[in-house]
CSV table of C-alpha atoms and ligand atoms in Angstrom, one decimal:
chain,number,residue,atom,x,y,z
A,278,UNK,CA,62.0,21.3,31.6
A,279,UNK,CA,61.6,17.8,30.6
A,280,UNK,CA,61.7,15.4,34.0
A,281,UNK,CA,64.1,12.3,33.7
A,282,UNK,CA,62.0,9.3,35.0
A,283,UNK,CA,64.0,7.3,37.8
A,284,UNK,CA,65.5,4.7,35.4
A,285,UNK,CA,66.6,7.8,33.2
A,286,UNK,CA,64.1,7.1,30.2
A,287,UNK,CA,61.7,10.3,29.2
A,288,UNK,CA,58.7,10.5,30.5
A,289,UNK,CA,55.6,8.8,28.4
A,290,UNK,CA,51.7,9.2,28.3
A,291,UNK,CA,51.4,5.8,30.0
A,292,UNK,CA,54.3,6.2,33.0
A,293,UNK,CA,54.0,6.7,36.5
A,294,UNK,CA,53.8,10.2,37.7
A,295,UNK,CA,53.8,11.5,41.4
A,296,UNK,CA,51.5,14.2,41.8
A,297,UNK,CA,52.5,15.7,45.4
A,298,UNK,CA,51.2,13.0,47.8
A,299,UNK,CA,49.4,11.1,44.7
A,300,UNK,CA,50.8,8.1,42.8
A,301,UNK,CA,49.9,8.3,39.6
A,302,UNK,CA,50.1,4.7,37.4
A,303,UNK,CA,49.6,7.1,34.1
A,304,UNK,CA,48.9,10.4,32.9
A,305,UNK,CA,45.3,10.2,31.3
A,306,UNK,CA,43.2,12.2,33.2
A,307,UNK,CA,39.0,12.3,32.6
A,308,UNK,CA,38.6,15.9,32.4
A,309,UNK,CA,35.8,17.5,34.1
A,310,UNK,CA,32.4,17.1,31.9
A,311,UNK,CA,28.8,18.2,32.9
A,312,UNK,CA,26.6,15.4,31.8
A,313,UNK,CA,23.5,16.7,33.4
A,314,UNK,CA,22.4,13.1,34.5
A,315,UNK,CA,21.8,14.5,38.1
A,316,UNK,CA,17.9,14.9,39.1
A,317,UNK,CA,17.7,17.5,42.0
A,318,UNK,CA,21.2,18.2,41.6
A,319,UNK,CA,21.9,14.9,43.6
A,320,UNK,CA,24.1,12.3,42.4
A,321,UNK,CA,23.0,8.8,41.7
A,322,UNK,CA,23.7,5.3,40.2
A,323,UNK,CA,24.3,6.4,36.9
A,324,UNK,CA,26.9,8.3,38.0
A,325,UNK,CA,28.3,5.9,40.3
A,326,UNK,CA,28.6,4.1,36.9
A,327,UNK,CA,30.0,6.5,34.3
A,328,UNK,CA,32.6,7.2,36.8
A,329,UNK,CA,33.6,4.0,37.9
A,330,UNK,CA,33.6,2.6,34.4
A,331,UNK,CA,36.0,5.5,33.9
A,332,UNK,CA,38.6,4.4,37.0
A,333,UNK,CA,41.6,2.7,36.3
A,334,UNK,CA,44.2,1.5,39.3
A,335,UNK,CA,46.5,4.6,39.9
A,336,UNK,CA,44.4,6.9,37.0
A,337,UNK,CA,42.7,10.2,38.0
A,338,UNK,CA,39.6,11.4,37.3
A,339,UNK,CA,38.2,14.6,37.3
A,340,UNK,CA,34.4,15.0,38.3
A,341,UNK,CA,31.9,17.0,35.8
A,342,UNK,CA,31.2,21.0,37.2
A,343,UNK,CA,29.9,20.9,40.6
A,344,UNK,CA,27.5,23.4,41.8
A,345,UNK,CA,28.9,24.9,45.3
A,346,UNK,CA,25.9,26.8,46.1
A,347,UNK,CA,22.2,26.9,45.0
A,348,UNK,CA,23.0,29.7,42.9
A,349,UNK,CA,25.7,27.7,41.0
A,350,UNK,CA,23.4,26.5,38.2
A,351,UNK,CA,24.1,26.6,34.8
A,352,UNK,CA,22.7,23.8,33.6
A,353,UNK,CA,20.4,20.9,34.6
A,354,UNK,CA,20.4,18.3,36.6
A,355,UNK,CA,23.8,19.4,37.7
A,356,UNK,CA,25.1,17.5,40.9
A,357,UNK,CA,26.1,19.8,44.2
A,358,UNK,CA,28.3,19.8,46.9
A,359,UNK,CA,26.1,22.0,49.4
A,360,UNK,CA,24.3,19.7,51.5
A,361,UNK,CA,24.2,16.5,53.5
A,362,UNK,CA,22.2,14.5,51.0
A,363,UNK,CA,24.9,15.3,48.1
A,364,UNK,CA,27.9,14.7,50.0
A,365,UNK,CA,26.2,11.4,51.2
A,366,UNK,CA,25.6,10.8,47.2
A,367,UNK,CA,28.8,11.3,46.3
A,368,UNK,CA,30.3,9.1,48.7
A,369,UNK,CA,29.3,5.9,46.8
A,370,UNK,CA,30.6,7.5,43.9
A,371,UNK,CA,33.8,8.2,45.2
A,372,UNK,CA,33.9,4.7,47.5
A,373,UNK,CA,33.3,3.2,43.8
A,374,UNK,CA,35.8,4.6,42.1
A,375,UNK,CA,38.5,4.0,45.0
A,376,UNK,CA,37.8,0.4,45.1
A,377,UNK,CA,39.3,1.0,41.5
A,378,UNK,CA,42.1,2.3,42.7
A,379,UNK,CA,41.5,5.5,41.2
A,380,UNK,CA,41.9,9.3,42.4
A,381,UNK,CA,39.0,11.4,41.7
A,382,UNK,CA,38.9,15.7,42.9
A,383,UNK,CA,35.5,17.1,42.9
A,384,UNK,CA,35.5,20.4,40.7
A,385,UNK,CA,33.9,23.3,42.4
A,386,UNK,CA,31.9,25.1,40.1
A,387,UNK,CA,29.6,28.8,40.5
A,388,UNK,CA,28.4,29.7,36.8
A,389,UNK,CA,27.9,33.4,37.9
A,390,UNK,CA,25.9,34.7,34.8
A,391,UNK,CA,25.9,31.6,32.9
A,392,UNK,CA,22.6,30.6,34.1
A,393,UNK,CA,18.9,32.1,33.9
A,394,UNK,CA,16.3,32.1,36.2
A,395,UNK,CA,14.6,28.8,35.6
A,396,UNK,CA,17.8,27.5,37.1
A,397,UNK,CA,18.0,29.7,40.2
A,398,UNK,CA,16.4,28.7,43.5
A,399,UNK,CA,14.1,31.3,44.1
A,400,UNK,CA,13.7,32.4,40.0
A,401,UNK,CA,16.0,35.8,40.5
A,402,UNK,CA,18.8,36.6,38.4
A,403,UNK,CA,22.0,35.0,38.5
A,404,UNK,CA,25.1,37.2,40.3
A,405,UNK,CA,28.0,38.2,38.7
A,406,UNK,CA,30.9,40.6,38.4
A,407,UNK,CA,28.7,42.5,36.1
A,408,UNK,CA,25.4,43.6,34.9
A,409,UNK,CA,25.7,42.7,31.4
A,410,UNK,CA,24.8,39.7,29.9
A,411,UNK,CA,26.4,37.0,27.8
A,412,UNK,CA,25.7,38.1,23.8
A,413,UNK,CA,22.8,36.2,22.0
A,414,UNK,CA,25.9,34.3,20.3
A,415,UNK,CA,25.6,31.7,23.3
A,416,UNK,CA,22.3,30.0,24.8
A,417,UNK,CA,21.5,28.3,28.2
A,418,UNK,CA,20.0,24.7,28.2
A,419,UNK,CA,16.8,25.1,30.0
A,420,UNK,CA,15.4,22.0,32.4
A,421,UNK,CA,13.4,21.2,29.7
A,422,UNK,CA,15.6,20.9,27.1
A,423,UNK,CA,14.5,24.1,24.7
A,424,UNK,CA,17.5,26.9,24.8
A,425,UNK,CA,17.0,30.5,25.9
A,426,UNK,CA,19.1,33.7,25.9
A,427,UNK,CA,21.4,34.4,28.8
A,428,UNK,CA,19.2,36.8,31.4
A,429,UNK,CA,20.9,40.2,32.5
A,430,UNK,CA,22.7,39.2,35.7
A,431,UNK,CA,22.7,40.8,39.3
A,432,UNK,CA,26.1,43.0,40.0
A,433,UNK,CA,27.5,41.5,43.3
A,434,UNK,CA,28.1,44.5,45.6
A,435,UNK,CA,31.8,44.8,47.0
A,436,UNK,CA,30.4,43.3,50.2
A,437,UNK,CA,28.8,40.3,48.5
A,438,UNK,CA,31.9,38.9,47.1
A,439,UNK,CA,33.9,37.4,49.6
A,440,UNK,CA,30.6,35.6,50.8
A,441,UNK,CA,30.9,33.5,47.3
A,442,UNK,CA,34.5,32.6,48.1
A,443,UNK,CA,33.1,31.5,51.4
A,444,UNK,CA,30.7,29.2,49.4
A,445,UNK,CA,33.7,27.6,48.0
A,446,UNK,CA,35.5,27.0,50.9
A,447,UNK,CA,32.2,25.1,52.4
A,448,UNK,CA,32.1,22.9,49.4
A,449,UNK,CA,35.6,22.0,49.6
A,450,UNK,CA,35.3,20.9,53.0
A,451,UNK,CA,31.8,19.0,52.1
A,452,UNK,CA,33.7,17.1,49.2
A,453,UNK,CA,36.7,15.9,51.5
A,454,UNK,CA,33.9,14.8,54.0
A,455,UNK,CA,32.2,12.9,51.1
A,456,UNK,CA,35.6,11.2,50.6
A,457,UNK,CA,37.1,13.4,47.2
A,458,UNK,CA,40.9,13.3,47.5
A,459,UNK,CA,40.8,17.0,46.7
A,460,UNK,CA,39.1,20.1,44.9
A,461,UNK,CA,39.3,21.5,41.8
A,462,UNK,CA,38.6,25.1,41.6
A,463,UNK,CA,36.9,25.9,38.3
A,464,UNK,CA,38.4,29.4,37.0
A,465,UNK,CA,37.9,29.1,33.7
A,466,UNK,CA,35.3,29.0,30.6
A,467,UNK,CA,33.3,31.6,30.7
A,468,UNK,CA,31.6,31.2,34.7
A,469,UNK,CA,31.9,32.9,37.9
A,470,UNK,CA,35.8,33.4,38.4
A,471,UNK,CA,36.3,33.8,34.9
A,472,UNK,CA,33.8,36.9,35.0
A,473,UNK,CA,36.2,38.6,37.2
A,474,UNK,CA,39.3,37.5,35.6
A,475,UNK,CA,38.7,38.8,32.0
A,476,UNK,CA,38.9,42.7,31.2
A,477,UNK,CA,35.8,41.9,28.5
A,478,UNK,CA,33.4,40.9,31.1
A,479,UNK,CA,35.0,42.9,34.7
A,480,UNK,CA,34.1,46.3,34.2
A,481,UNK,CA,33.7,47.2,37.8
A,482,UNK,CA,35.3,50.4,39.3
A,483,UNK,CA,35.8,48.7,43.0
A,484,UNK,CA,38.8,46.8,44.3
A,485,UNK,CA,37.8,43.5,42.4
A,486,UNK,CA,37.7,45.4,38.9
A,487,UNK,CA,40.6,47.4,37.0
A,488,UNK,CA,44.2,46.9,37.4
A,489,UNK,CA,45.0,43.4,36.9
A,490,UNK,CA,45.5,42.7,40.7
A,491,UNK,CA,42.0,43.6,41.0
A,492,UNK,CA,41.2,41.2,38.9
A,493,UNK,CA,42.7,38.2,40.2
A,494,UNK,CA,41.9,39.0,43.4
A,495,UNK,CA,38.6,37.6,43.8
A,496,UNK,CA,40.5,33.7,42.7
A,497,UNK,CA,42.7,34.3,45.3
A,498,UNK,CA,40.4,34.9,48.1
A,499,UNK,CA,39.1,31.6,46.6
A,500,UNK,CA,41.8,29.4,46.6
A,501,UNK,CA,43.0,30.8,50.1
A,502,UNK,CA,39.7,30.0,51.6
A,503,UNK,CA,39.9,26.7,50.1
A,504,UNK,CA,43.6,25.9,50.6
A,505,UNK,CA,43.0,27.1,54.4
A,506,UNK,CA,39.9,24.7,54.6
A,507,UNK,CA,41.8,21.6,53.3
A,508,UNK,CA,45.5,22.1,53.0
A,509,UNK,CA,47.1,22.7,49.5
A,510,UNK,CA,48.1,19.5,48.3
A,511,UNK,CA,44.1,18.7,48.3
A,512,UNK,CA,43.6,22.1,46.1
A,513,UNK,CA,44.1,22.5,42.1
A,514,UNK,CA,43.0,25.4,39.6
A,515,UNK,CA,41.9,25.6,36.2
A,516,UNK,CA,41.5,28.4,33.7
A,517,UNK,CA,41.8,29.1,30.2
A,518,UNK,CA,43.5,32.5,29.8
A,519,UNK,CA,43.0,32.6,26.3
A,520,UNK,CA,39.4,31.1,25.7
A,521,UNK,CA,36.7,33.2,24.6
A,522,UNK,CA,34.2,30.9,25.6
A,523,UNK,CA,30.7,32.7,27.2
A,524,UNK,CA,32.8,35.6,25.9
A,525,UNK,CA,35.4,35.9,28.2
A,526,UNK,CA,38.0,37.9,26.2
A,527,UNK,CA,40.6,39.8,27.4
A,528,UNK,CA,43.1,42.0,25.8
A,529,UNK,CA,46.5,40.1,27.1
A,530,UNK,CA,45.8,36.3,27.7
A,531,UNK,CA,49.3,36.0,28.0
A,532,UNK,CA,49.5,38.5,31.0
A,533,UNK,CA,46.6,37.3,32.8
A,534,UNK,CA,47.5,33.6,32.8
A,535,UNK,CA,51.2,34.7,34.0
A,536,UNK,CA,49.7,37.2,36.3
A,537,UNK,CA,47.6,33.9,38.2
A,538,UNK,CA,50.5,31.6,37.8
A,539,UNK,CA,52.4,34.2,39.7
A,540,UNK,CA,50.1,34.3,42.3
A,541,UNK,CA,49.8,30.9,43.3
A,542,UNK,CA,53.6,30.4,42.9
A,543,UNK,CA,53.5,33.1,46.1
A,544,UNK,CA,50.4,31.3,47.3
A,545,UNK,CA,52.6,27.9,47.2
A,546,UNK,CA,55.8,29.6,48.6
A,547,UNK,CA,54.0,31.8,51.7
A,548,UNK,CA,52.5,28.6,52.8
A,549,UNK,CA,55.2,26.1,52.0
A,550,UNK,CA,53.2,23.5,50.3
A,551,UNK,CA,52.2,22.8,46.7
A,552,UNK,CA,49.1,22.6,45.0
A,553,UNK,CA,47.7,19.6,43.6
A,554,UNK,CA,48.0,21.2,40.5
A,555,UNK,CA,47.4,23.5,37.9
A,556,UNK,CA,45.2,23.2,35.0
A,557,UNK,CA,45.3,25.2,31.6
A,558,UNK,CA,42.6,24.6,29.0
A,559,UNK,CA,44.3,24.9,25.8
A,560,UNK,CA,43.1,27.8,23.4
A,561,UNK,CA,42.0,25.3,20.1
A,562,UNK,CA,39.2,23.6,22.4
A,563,UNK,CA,37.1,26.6,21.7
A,564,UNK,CA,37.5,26.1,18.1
A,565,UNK,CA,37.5,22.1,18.5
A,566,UNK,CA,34.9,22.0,21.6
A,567,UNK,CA,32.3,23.9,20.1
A,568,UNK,CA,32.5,23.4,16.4
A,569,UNK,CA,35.1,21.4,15.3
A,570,UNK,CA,36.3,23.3,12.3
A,571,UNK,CA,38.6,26.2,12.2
A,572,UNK,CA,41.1,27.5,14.0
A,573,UNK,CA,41.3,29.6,17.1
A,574,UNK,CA,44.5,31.8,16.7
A,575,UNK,CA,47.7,30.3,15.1
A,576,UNK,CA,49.0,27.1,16.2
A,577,UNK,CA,52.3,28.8,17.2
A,578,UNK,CA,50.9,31.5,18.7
A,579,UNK,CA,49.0,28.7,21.3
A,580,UNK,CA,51.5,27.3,21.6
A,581,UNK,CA,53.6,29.4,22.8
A,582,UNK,CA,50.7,30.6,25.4
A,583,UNK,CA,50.9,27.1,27.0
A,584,UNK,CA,54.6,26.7,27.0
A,585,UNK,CA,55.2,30.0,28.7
A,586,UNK,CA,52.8,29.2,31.4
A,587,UNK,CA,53.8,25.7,31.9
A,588,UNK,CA,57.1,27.0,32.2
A,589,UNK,CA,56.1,30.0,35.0
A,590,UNK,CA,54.0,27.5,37.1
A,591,UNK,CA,55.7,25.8,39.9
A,592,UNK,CA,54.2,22.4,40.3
A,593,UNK,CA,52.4,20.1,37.8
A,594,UNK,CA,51.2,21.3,35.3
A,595,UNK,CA,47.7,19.6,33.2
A,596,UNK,CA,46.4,20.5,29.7
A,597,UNK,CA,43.1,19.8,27.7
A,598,UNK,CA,41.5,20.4,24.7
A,599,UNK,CA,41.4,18.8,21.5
A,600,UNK,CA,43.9,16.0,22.7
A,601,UNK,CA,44.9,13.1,20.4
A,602,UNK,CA,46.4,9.5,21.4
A,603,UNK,CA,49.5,11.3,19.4
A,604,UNK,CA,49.0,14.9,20.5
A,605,UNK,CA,49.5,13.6,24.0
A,606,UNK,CA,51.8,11.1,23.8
A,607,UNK,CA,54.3,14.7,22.3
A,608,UNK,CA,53.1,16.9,24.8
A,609,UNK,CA,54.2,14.4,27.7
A,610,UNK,CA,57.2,13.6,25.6
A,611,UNK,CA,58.2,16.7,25.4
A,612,UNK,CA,58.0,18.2,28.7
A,613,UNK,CA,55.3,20.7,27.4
A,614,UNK,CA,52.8,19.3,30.1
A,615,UNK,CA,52.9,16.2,32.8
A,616,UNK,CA,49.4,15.1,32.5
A,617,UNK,CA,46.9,15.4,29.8
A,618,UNK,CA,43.5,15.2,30.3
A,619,UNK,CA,40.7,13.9,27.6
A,620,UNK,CA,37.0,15.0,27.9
A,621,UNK,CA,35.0,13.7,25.0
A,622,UNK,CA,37.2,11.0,23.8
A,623,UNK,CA,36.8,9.7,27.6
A,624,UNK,CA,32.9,10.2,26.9
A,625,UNK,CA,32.5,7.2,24.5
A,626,UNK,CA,35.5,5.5,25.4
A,627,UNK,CA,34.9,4.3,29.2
A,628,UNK,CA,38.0,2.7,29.6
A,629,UNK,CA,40.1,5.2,26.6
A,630,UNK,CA,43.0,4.4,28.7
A,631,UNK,CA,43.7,1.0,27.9
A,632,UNK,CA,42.7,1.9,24.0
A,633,UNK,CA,45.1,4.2,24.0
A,634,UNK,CA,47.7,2.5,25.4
A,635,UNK,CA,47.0,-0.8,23.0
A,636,UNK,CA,46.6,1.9,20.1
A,637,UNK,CA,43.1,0.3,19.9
A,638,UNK,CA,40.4,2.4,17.7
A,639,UNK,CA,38.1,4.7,19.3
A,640,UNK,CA,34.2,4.5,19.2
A,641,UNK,CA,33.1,8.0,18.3
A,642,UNK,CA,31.2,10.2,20.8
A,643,UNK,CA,27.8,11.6,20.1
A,644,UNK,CA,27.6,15.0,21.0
A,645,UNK,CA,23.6,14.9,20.5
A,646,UNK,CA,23.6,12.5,23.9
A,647,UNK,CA,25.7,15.0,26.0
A,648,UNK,CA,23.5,16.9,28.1
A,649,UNK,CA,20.4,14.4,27.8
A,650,UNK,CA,19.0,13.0,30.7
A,651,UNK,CA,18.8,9.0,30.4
A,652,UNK,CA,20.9,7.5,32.9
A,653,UNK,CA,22.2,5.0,29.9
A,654,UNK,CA,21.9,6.1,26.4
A,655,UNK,CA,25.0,8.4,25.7
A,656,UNK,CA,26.1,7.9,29.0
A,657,UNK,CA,26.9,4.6,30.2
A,658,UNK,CA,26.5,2.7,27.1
A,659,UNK,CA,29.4,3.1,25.0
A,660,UNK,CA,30.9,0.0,24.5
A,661,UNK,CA,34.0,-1.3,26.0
A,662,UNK,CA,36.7,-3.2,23.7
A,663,UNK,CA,35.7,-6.7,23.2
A,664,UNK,CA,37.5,-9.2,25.7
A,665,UNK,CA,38.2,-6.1,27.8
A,666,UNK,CA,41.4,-6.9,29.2
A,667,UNK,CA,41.1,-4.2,32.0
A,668,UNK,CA,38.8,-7.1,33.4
A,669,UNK,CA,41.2,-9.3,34.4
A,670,UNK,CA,44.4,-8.1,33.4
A,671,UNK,CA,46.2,-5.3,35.5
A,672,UNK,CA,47.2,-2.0,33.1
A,673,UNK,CA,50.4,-1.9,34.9
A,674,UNK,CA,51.5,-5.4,33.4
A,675,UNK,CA,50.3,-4.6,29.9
B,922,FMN,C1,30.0,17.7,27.4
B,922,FMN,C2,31.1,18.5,27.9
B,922,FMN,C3,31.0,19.1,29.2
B,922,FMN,C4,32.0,19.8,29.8
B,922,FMN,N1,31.9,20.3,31.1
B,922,FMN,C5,32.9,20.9,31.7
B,922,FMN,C6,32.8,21.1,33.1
B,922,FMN,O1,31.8,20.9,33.8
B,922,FMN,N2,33.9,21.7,33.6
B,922,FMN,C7,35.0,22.1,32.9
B,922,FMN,O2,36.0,22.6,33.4
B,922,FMN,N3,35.1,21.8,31.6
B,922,FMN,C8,34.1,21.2,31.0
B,922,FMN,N4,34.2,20.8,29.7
B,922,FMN,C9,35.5,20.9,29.0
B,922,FMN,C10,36.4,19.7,29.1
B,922,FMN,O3,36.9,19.5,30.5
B,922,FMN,C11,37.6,19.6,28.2
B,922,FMN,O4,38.5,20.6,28.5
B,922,FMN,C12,37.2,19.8,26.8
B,922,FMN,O5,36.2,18.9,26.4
B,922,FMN,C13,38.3,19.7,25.8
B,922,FMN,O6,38.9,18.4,25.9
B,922,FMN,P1,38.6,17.4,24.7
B,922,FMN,O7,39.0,18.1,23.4
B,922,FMN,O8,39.5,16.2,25.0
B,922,FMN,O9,37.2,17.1,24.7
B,922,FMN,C14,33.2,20.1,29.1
B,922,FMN,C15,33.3,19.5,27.8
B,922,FMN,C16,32.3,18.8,27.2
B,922,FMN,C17,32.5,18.2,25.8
């Protein structure tokens, strides 16, 4: 599985990699983060900031959860991709970050029952796949900061479901007009796509709910609507199988992450171009993400999760969660992934790539500061190395 670089040395953390018609100078990716630093869901000069002071020349970023409707909510001061005043918004975020030299795909993100109605447009319930709520084990971040239970969501009717994947492909096309060198569609966590995905949430009797083609057939009228908006190569996925996260559970991660992969292996075939990518959240982030002790199943038994579906997809293949400097320098090494991407290591460390690459020590992230709303403290405030060499010296030449 492992790919032989062009001068026949393995592939590293830190070489080039070609990602379909993108020319990657490394393989640290920014993962997507919500950072809630968006008033009115509209992005501003903070985030023309974080993000830029996250680019490197040939690196690829990610963008934080990106609401694709009004309904899409989940937390605040989310950004959106619906309307003219975002996509103008985000154009000096992505201008910023190309004058970098940087790639950067928008992730399209619908919550589905993750939300509650202080975060809805008009105060109703948030839709779902279901009627049931999310247990009292999880709690929504309300706009002014307290935490409440997750509301009892509204069951989208048969009818009303392919008007959601509809609200995807719109947002994909607004974030190629705003200048995003593609979409990432968000299928995992917990939200919208996952709600249909997992057997412990989809309980519906219709033809989205059942057999596991039921299930999977609401992300595929998604990324069809998407890819047929803006051309595969501009299109990647994410999900996390085997995350319980919001409680999405199901009874054979294994089989559902296979039965997607094999999906958009057909998707790729039938329309005879690849997908930007695929992107697999890796099982111990639940355990690392949320708490940081524990474990979340057996190390093997993760690991064999990941390998198998690296294995079954046809295209590149990205991992995250719970990534060490060494943990990702292995997985690349190894073949187990081609690019890894870091979240909150990438949080404190604005330009992580160059630290990891010198082996230079971290500052440590504060997870208090995450979903705060100053456009500085926690956000774009954490120090760069002294005599940042990214300033005048080019990563390729260190
Ligand atoms: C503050 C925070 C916000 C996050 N928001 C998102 C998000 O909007 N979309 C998403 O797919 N994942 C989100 N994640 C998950 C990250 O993309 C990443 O998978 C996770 O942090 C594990 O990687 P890490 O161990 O390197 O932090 C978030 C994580 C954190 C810590």
């Amino acid at each position: 599985m492992a790919e032989t670089m062009p001068d026949g040395a393995a592939p590293s953390l830190f070489s080039p990699y070609k990602m379909g018609k993108f020319n990657l100078s490394h393989r640290v990716v920014l993962a997507p983060m919500t950072r809630c630093r968006a008033p009115n869901n509209i992005p501003n000069s903070a985030l023309v900031e974080y993000y830029t002071q996250r680019a490197t020349n040939g690196g690829f970023l990610i963008t934080e959860g990106t609401m694709i409707s009004p309904t899409a909510a989940g937390f605040p001061r989310v950004p959106g991709i619906f309307n003219k005043e975002q996509v103008q918004a985000w154009k000096k975020v992505v201008d910023s970050v190309h004058a970098k030299g940087a790639i950067i795909f928008c992730q399209l993100w619908h919550v589905g029952r993750a939300s509650h109605q202080a975060l809805q447009p008009s105060g109703t319930a948030p839709v779902s796949s279901t009627d049931k709520p999310i247990s009292k084990r999880w709690r929504v971040l309300m706009p002014d900061g307290s935490y409440a239970i997750y509301p009892k969501p509204r069951k989208l009717d048969t009818y009303g479901v392919p008007e959601l994947a509809e609200h995807y492909r719109l947002a994909a096309i607004n974030a190629i007009e705003a200048g995003f060198d593609g979409v990432e569609i968000h299928g995992a966590h917990g939200y919208l796509i996952d709600q249909f995905l997992k057997d412990g949430i989809n309980e519906r009797t219709d033809e989205y709910g059942g057999s596991l083609h039921n299930r999977c057939k609401f992300i595929m009228q998604v990324v069809q609507a998407v890819v047929s908006a803006v051309g595969a190569e501009r299109v990647s996925v994410r999900i996390s199988p085997a995350i319980d996260h919001l409680d999405a559970m199901d009874t054979d991660p294994l089989k559902l992450g296979l039965a997607v992969i094999e999906r958009l292996n057909k998707l790729q075939t039938d329309c005879g171009s690849k997908l930007a990518y695929l992107h697999v959240t890796q099982p111990r982030y639940t355990a690392y993400g949320q708490t940081e002790s524990g474990s979340h199943g057996s190390p093997d038994e993760e690991a064999l999760f990941m390998r198998t579906w690296r294995r079954a997809y046809q295209g590149t293949f990205i991992c995250s969660g719970g990534f060490t400097r060494q943990l990702g320098i292995e997985a690349v090494a190894d073949g187990d992934t081609d690019l890894v991407a870091y979240g909150r290591l990438f949080i404190s460390n604005p330009d992580l790539v160059l630290r990891l690459k010198l082996n230079a020590p971290l500052n440590k992230y504060k997870r208090a500061t995450f979903y705060t709303s100053d456009p500085v403290v926690g956000y774009t405030d954490y120090p760069f190395l002294e005599n940042d060499t990214e300033k005048t010296v080019p990563l390729s030449r260190l």
